[in-house]
mmCIF file of C-alpha atoms in Angstrom:
data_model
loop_
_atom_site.group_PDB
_atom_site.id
_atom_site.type_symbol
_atom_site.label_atom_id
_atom_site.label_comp_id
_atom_site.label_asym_id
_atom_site.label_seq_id
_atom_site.Cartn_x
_atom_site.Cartn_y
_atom_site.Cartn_z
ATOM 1 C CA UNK A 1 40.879 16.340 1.204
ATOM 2 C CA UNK A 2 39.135 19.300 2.544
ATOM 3 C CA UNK A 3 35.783 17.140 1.410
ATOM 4 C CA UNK A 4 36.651 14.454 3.544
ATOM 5 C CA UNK A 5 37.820 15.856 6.815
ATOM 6 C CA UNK A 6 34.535 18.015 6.591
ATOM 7 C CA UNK A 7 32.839 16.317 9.232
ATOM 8 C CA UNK A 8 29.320 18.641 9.204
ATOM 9 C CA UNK A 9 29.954 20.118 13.230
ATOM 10 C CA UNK A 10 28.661 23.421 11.140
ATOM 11 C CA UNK A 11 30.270 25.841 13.643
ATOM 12 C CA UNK A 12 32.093 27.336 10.937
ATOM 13 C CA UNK A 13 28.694 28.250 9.114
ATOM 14 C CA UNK A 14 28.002 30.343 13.153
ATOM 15 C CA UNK A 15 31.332 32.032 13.118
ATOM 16 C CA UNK A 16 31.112 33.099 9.224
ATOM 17 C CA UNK A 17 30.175 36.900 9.317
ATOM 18 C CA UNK A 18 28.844 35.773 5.315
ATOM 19 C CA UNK A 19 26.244 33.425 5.786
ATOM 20 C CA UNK A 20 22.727 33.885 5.371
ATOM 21 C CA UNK A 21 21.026 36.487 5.686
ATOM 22 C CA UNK A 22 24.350 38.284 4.265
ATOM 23 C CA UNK A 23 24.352 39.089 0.915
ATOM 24 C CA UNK A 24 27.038 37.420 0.154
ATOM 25 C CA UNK A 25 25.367 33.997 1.513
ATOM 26 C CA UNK A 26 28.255 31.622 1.875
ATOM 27 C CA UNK A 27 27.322 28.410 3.513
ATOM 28 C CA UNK A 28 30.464 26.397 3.725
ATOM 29 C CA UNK A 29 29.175 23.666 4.858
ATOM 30 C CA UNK A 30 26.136 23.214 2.295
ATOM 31 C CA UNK A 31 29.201 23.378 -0.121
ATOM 32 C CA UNK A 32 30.366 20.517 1.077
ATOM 33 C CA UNK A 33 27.467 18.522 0.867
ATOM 34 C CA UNK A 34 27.404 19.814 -2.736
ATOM 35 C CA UNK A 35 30.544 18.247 -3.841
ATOM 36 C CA UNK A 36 29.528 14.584 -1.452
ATOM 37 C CA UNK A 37 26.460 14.784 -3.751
ATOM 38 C CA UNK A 38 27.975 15.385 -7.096
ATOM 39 C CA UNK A 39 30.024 12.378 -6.459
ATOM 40 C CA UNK A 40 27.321 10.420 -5.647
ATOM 41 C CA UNK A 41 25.500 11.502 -9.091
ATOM 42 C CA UNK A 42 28.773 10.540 -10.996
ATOM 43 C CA UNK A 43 28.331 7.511 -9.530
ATOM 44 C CA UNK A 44 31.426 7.751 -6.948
ATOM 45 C CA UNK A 45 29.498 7.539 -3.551
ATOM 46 C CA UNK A 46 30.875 4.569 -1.699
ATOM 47 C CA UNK A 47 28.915 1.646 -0.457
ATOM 48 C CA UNK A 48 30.647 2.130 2.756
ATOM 49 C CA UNK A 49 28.530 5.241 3.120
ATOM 50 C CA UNK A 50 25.651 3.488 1.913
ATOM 51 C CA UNK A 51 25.357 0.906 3.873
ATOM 52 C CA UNK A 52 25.859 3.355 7.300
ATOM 53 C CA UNK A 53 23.029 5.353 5.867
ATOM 54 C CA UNK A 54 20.955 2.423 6.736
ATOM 55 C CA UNK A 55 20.264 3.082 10.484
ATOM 56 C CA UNK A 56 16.778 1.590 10.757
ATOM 57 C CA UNK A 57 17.685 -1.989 9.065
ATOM 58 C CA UNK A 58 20.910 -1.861 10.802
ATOM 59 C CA UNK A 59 19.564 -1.151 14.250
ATOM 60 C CA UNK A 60 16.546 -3.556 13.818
ATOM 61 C CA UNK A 61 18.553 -6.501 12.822
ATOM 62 C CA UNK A 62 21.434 -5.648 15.736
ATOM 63 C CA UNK A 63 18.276 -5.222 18.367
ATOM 64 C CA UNK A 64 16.963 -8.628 17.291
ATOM 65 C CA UNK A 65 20.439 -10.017 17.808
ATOM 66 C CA UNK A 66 21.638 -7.912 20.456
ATOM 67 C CA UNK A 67 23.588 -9.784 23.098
ATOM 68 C CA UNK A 68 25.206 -11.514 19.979
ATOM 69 C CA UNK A 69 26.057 -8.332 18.055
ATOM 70 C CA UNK A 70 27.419 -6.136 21.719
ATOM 71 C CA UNK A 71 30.261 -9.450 22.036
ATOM 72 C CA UNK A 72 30.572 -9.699 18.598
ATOM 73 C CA UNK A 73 31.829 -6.180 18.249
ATOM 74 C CA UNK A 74 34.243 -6.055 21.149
ATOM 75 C CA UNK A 75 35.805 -9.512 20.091
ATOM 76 C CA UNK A 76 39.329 -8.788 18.586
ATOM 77 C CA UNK A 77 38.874 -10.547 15.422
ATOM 78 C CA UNK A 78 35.326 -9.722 14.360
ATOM 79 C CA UNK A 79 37.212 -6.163 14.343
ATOM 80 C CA UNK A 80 39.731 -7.319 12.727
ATOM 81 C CA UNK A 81 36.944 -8.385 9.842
ATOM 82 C CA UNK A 82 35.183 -5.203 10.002
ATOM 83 C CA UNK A 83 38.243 -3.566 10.004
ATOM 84 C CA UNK A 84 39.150 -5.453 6.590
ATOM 85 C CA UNK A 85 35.717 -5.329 5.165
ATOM 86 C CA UNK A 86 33.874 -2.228 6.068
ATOM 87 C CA UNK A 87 36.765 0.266 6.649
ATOM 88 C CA UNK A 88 35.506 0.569 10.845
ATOM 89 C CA UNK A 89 38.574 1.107 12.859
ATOM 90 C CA UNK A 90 39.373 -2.019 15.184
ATOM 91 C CA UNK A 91 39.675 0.164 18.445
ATOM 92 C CA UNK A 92 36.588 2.522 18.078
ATOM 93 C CA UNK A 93 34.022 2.055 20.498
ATOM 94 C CA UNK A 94 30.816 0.921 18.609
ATOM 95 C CA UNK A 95 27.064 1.950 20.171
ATOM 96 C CA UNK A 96 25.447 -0.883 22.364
ATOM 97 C CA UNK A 97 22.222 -2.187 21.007
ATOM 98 C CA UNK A 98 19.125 -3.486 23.105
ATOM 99 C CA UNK A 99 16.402 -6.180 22.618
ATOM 100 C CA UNK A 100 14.071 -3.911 24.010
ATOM 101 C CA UNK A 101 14.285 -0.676 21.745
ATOM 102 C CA UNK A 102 12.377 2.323 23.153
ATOM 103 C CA UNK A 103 9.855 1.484 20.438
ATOM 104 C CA UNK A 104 8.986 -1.477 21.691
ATOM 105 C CA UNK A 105 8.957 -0.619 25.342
ATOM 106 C CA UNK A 106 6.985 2.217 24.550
ATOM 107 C CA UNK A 107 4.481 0.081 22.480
ATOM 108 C CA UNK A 108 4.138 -2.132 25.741
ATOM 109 C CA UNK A 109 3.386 0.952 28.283
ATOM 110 C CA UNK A 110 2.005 3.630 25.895
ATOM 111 C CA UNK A 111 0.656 6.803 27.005
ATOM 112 C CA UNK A 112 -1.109 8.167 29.936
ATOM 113 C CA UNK A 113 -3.513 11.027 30.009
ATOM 114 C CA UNK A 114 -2.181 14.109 31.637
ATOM 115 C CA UNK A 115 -3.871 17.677 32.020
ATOM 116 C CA UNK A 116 -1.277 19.952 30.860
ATOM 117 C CA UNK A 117 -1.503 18.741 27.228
ATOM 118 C CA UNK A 118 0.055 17.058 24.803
ATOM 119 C CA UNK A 119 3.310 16.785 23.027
ATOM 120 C CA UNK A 120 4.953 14.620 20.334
ATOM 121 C CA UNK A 121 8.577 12.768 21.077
ATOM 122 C CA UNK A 122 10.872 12.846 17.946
ATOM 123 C CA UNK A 123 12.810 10.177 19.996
ATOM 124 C CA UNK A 124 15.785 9.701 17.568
ATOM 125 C CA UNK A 125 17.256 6.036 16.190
ATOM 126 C CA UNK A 126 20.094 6.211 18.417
ATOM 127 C CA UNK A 127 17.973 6.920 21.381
ATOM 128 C CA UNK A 128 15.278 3.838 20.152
ATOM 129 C CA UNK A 129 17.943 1.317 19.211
ATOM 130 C CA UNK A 130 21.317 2.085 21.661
ATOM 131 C CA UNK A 131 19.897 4.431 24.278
ATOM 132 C CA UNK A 132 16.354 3.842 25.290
ATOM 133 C CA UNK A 133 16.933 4.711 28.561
ATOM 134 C CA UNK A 134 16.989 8.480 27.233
ATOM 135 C CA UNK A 135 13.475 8.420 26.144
ATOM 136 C CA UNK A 136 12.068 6.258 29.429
ATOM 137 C CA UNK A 137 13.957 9.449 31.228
ATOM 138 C CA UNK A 138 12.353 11.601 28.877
ATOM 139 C CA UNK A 139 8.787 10.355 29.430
ATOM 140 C CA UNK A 140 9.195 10.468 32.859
ATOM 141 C CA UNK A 141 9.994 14.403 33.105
ATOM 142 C CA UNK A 142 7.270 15.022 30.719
ATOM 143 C CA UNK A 143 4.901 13.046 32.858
ATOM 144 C CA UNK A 144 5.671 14.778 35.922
ATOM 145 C CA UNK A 145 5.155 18.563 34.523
ATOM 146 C CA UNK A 146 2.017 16.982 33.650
ATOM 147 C CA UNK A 147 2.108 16.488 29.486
ATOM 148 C CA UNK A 148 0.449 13.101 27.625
ATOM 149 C CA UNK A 149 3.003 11.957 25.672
ATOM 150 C CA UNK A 150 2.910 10.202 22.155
ATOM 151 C CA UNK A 151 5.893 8.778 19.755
ATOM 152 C CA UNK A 152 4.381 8.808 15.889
ATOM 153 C CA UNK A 153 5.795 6.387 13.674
ATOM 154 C CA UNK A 154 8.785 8.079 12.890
ATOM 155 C CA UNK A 155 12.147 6.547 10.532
ATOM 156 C CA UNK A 156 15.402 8.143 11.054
ATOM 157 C CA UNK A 157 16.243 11.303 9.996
ATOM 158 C CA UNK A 158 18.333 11.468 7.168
ATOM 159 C CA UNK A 159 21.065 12.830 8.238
ATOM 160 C CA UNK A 160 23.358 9.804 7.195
ATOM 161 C CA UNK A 161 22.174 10.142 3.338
ATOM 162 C CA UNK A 162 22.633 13.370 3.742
ATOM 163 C CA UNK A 163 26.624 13.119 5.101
ATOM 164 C CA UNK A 164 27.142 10.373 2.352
ATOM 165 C CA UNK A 165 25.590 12.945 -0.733
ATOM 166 C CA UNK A 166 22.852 10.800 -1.206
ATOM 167 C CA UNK A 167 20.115 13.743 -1.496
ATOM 168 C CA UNK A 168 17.506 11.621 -2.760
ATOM 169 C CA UNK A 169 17.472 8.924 0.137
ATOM 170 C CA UNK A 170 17.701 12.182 2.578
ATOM 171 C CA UNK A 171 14.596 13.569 1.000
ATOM 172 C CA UNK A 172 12.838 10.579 0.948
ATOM 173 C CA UNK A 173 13.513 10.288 4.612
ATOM 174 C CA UNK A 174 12.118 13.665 5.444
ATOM 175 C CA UNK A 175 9.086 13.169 3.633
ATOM 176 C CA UNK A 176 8.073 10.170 5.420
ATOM 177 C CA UNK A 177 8.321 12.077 8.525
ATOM 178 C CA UNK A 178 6.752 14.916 7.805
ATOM 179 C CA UNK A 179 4.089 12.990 6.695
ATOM 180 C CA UNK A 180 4.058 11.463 9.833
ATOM 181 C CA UNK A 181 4.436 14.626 12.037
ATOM 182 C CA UNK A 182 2.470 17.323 10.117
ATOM 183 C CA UNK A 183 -0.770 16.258 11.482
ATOM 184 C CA UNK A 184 0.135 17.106 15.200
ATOM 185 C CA UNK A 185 1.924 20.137 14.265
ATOM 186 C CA UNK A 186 -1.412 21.139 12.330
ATOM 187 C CA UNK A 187 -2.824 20.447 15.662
ATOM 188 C CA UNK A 188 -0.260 22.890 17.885
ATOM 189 C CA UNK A 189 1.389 19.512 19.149
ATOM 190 C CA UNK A 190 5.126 20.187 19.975
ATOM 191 C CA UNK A 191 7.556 17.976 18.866
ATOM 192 C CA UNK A 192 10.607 17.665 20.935
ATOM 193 C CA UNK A 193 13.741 15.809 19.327
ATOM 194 C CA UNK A 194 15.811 14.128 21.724
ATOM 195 C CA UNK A 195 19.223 14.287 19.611
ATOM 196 C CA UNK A 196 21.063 17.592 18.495
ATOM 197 C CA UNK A 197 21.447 16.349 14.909
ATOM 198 C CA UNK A 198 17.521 15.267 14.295
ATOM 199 C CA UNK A 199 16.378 18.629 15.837
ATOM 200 C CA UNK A 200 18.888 20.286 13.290
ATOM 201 C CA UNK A 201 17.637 18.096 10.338
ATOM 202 C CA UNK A 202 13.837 18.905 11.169
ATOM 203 C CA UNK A 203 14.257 22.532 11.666
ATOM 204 C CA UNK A 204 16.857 23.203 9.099
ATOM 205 C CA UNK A 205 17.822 20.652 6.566
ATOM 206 C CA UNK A 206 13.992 19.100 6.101
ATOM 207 C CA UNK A 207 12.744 23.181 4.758
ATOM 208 C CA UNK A 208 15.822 22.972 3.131
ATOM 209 C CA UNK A 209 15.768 20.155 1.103
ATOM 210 C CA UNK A 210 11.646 19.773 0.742
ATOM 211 C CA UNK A 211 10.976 23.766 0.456
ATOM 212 C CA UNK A 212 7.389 23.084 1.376
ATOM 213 C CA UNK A 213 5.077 25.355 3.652
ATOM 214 C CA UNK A 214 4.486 21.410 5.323
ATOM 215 C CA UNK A 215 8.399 20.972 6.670
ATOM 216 C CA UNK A 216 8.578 24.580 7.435
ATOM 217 C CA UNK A 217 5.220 24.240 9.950
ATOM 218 C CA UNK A 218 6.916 20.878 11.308
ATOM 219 C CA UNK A 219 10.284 23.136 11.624
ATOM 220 C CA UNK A 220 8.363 25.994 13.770
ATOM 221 C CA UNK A 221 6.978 23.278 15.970
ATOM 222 C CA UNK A 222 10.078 21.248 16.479
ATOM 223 C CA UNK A 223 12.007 22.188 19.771
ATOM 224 C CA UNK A 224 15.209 20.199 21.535
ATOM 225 C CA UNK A 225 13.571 18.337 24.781
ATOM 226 C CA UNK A 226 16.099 20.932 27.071
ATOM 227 C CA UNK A 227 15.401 23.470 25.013
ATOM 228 C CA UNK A 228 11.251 22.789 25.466
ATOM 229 C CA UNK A 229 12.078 22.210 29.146
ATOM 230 C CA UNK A 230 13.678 25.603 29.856
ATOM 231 C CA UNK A 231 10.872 27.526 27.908
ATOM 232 C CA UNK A 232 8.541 25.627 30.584
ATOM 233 C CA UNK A 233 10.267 26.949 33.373
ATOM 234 C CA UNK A 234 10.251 30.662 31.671
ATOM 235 C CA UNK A 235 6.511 30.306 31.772
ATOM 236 C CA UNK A 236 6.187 29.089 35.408
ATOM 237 C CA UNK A 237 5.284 25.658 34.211
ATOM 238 C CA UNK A 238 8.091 23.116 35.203
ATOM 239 C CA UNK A 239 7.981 21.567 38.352
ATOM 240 C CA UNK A 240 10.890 22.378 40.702
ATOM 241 C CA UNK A 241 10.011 19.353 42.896
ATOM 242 C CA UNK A 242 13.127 18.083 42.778
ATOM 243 C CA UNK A 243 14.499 15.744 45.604
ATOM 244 C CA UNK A 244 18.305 15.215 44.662
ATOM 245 C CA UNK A 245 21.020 17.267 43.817
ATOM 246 C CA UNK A 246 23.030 15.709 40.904
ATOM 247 C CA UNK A 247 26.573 17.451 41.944
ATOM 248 C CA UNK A 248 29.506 18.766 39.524
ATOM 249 C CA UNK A 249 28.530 18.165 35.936
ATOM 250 C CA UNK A 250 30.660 18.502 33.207
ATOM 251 C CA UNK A 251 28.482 19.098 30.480
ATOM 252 C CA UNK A 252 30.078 19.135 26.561
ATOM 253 C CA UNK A 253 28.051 21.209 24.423
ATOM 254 C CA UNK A 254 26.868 19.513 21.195
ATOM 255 C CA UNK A 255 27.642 21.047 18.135
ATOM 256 C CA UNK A 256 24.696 20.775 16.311
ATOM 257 C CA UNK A 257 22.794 22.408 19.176
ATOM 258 C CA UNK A 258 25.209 25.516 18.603
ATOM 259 C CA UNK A 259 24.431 25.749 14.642
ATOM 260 C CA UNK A 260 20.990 26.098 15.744
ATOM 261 C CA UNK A 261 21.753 29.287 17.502
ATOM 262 C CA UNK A 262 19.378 28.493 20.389
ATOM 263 C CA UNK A 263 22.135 28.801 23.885
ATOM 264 C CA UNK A 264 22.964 26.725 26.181
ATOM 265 C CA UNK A 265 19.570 24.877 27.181
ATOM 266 C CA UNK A 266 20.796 21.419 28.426
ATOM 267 C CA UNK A 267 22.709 24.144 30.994
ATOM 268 C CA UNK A 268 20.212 26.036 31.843
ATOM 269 C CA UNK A 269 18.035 23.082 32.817
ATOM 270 C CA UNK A 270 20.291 21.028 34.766
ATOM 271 C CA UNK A 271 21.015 24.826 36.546
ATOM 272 C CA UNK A 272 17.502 24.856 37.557
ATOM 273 C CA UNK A 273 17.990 21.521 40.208
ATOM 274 C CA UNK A 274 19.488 22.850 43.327
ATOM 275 C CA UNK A 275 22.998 21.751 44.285
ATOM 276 C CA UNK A 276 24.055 21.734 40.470
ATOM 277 C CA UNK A 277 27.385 23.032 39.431
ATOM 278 C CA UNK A 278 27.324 22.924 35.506
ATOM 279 C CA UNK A 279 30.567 23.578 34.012
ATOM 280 C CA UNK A 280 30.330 24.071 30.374
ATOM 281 C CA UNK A 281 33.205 22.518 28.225
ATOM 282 C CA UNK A 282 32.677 24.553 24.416
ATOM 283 C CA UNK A 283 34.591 21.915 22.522
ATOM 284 C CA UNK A 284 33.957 19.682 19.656
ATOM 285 C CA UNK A 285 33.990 15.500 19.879
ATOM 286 C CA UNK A 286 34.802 15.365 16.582
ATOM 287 C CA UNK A 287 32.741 12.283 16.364
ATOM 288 C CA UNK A 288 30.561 13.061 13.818
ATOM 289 C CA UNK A 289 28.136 9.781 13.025
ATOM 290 C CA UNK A 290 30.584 7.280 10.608
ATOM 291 C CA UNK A 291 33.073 9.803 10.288
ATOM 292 C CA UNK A 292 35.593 9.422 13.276
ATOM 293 C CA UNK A 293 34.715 5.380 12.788
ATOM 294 C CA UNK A 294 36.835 4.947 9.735
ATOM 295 C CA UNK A 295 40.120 3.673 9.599
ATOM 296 C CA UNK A 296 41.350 6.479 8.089
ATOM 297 C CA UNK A 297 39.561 9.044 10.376
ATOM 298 C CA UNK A 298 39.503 7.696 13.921
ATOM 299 C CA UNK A 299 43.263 8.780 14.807
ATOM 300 C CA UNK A 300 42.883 12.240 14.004
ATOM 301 C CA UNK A 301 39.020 12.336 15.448
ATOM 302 C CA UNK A 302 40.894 11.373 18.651
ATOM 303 C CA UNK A 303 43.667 14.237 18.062
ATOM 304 C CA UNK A 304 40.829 17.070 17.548
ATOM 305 C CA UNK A 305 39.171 15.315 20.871
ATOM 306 C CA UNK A 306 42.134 15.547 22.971
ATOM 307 C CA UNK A 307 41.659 18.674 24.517
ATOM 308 C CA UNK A 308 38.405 18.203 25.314
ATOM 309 C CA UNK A 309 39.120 14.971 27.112
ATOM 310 C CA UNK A 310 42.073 17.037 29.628
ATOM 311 C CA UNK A 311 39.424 19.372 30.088
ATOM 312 C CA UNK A 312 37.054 16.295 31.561
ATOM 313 C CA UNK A 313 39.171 14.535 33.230
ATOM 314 C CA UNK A 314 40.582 17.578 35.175
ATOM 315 C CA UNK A 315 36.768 19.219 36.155
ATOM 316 C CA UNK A 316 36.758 15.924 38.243
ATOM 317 C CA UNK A 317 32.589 15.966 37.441
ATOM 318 C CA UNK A 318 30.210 13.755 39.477
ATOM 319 C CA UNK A 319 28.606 13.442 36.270
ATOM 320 C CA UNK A 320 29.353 13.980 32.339
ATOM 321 C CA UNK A 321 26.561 15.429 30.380
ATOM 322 C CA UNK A 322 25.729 16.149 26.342
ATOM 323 C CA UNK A 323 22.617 15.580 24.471
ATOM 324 C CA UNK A 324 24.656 14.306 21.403
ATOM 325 C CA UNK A 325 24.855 10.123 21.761
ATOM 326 C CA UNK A 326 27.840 10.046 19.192
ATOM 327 C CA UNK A 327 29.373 12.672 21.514
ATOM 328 C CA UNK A 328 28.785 10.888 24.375
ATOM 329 C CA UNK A 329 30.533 7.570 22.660
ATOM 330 C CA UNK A 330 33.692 9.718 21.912
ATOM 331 C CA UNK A 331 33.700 11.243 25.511
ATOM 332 C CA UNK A 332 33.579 7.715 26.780
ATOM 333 C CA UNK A 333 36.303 6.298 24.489
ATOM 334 C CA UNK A 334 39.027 8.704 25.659
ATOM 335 C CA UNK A 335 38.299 9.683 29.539
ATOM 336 C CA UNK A 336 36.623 6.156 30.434
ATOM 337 C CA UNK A 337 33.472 8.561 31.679
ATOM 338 C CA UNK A 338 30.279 7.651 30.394
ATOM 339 C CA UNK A 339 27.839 10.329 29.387
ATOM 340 C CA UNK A 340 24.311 11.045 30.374
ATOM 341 C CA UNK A 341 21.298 12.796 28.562
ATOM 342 C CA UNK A 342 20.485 15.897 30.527
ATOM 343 C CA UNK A 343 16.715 14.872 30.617
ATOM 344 C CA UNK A 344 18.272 11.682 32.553
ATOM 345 C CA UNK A 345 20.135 14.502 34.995
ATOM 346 C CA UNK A 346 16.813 15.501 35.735
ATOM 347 C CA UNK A 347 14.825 12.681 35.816
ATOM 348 C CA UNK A 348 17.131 11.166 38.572
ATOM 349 C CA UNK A 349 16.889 14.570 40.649
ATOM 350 C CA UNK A 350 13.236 14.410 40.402
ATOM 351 C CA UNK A 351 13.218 10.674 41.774
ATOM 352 C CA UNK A 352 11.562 9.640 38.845
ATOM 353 C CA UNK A 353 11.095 5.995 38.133
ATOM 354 C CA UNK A 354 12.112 5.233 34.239
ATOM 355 C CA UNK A 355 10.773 1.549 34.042
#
């Protein structure tokens, strides 16, 4: 049981006084993994789990079909059928897909030349398939402090294998992109991850699970886009043009942002546009990718989320802000309050255009 409601937020690894670099090293949540990967080597995983570990084929074949797939999975008995077939609970909001992906939009524009340098957008499958908005926004802030920005090929992360036990898919995975990434961290490129859980898997999990000098250079060179942001500003870099103030925000702080010990950056950036009143709400979504959509899970995902909700819904916030997607689904399920990216926060009070 204690398997199975693990849901990886890792903030119990944070509060540990025993982990790493104590001498005791416990790592509770590794453990878990452990045990989700011996039962996958005994042959126990579950093709649920499987077949959610397949972001990229999932989200290309839903982006193909996408106006199709969005009605499909709001129609009451399609839910009923996943509901029956795949274990998804029939009233959990599912992510929207798009025709155009970020990938293909950015394929269309590509990049343009700037003076400040360059830097490399680990843009995230939920972001390219359910969110590409997020990475136009993204673009658009980089543009304006004056950065060329380019999107390697890049797969998703592995953090679904890894959930699921399968440690050999989740390797694979981070192989392919550090294949794909080494040669602009070689170059001093800096690659800035757009989701919580792929900056976590790139800085953390990849030298964990590769233990090569390669993922440990593409680890020192990975940086959360807020977190890149805010260092710009420390070095008198960022552009404070902005030209609209973006009000009360409500901003949930991600999880796997915490575990990476690194503060509150998505706070400190949106407290950099004047007329900003961030109010920081320190509480878990209890999302966690698949986890809170099972049937057997989504109930008490919603329980563990409650507080959080009150604590929305009574700031009263012009705007709702996290840099977890997942999160932001969750959010929007139980306070009707749709999230934004905090790059998007300040994209919009820069009057960029995100086309």
């Amino acid at each position: 049981r204690i398997v199975d409601e693990c849901y990886q937020c890792k903030l119990c690894y944070n509060l540990c006084p025993y982990h790493p670099p104590h001498r005791f090293e416990l790592d509770f949540p590794r453990l878990m993994q452990r045990q989700k990967a011996v039962q996958v080597k005994r042959g126990q995983g579950r093709l649920r789990d499987k077949l959610f570990a397949r972001v990229d084929l999932i989200g290309t074949l839903s982006s193909w079909f996408a106006p199709i797939v969005n009605r499909l999975n709001v129609h009451p008995l399609n839910r009923a059928l996943l509901s029956r077939l795949l274990g998804i609970h029939p009233k959990r909001n599912l992510p929207k897909f798009h025709a155009e992906t970020f990938r293909k939009w950015w394929d269309w524009r590509g990049p343009k030349a700037r003076g400040a340098g360059r830097v490399a957008l680990f843009y995230t499958c939920s972001v390219n398939y359910n969110e590409p908005q997020v990475g136009r926004a993204a673009v658009a802030v980089l543009e304006k402090n004056g950065f060329e920005v380019v999107c390697p090929p890049q797969r998703c992360c592995g953090m679904p294998h890894l959930d699921g036990g399968d440690l050999k898919s989740a390797q694979a995975a981070a192989r392919k992109n550090i294949a794909w990434l080494l040669p602009l961290a070689q170059q001093g490129v800096p690659i800035l991850a757009l989701g919580p859980t792929c900056s976590l898997m790139l800085r953390d999990e990849y030298p964990a699970l590769l233990r090569s000098s390669e993922s440990r250079l593409v680890a020192r060179m990975t940086y959360d886009a807020s977190e890149f942001l805010v260092k710009l500003k420390k070095e008198g870099r960022l552009s404070t043009d902005f030209t609209a103030a973006p009000g009360k925000i409500a901003y949930q702080a991600a999880c796997h942002l915490k575990a990476q010990n690194i503060g509150l950056k998505g706070k400190e950036l949106m407290d950099l546009i004047p007329g900003a009143q961030v109010d920081v709400i320190d509480r878990c979504t209890a999302h966690d990718g698949t986890w809170s959509m099972k049937n057997e899970y989504f109930e008490l995902s919603m329980k563990y989320a409650r507080k959080l909700f009150e604590q929305i819904s009574q700031a009263q916030p012009d705007v709702v802000a996290t840099e977890c997607p997942l999160a932001g689904i969750q959010i929007e399920q139980g306070t009707g309050r749709r999230p934004v990216h905090p790059v998007e926060v300040v994209a919009k009070a820069y009057g960029c255009s995100t086309d």
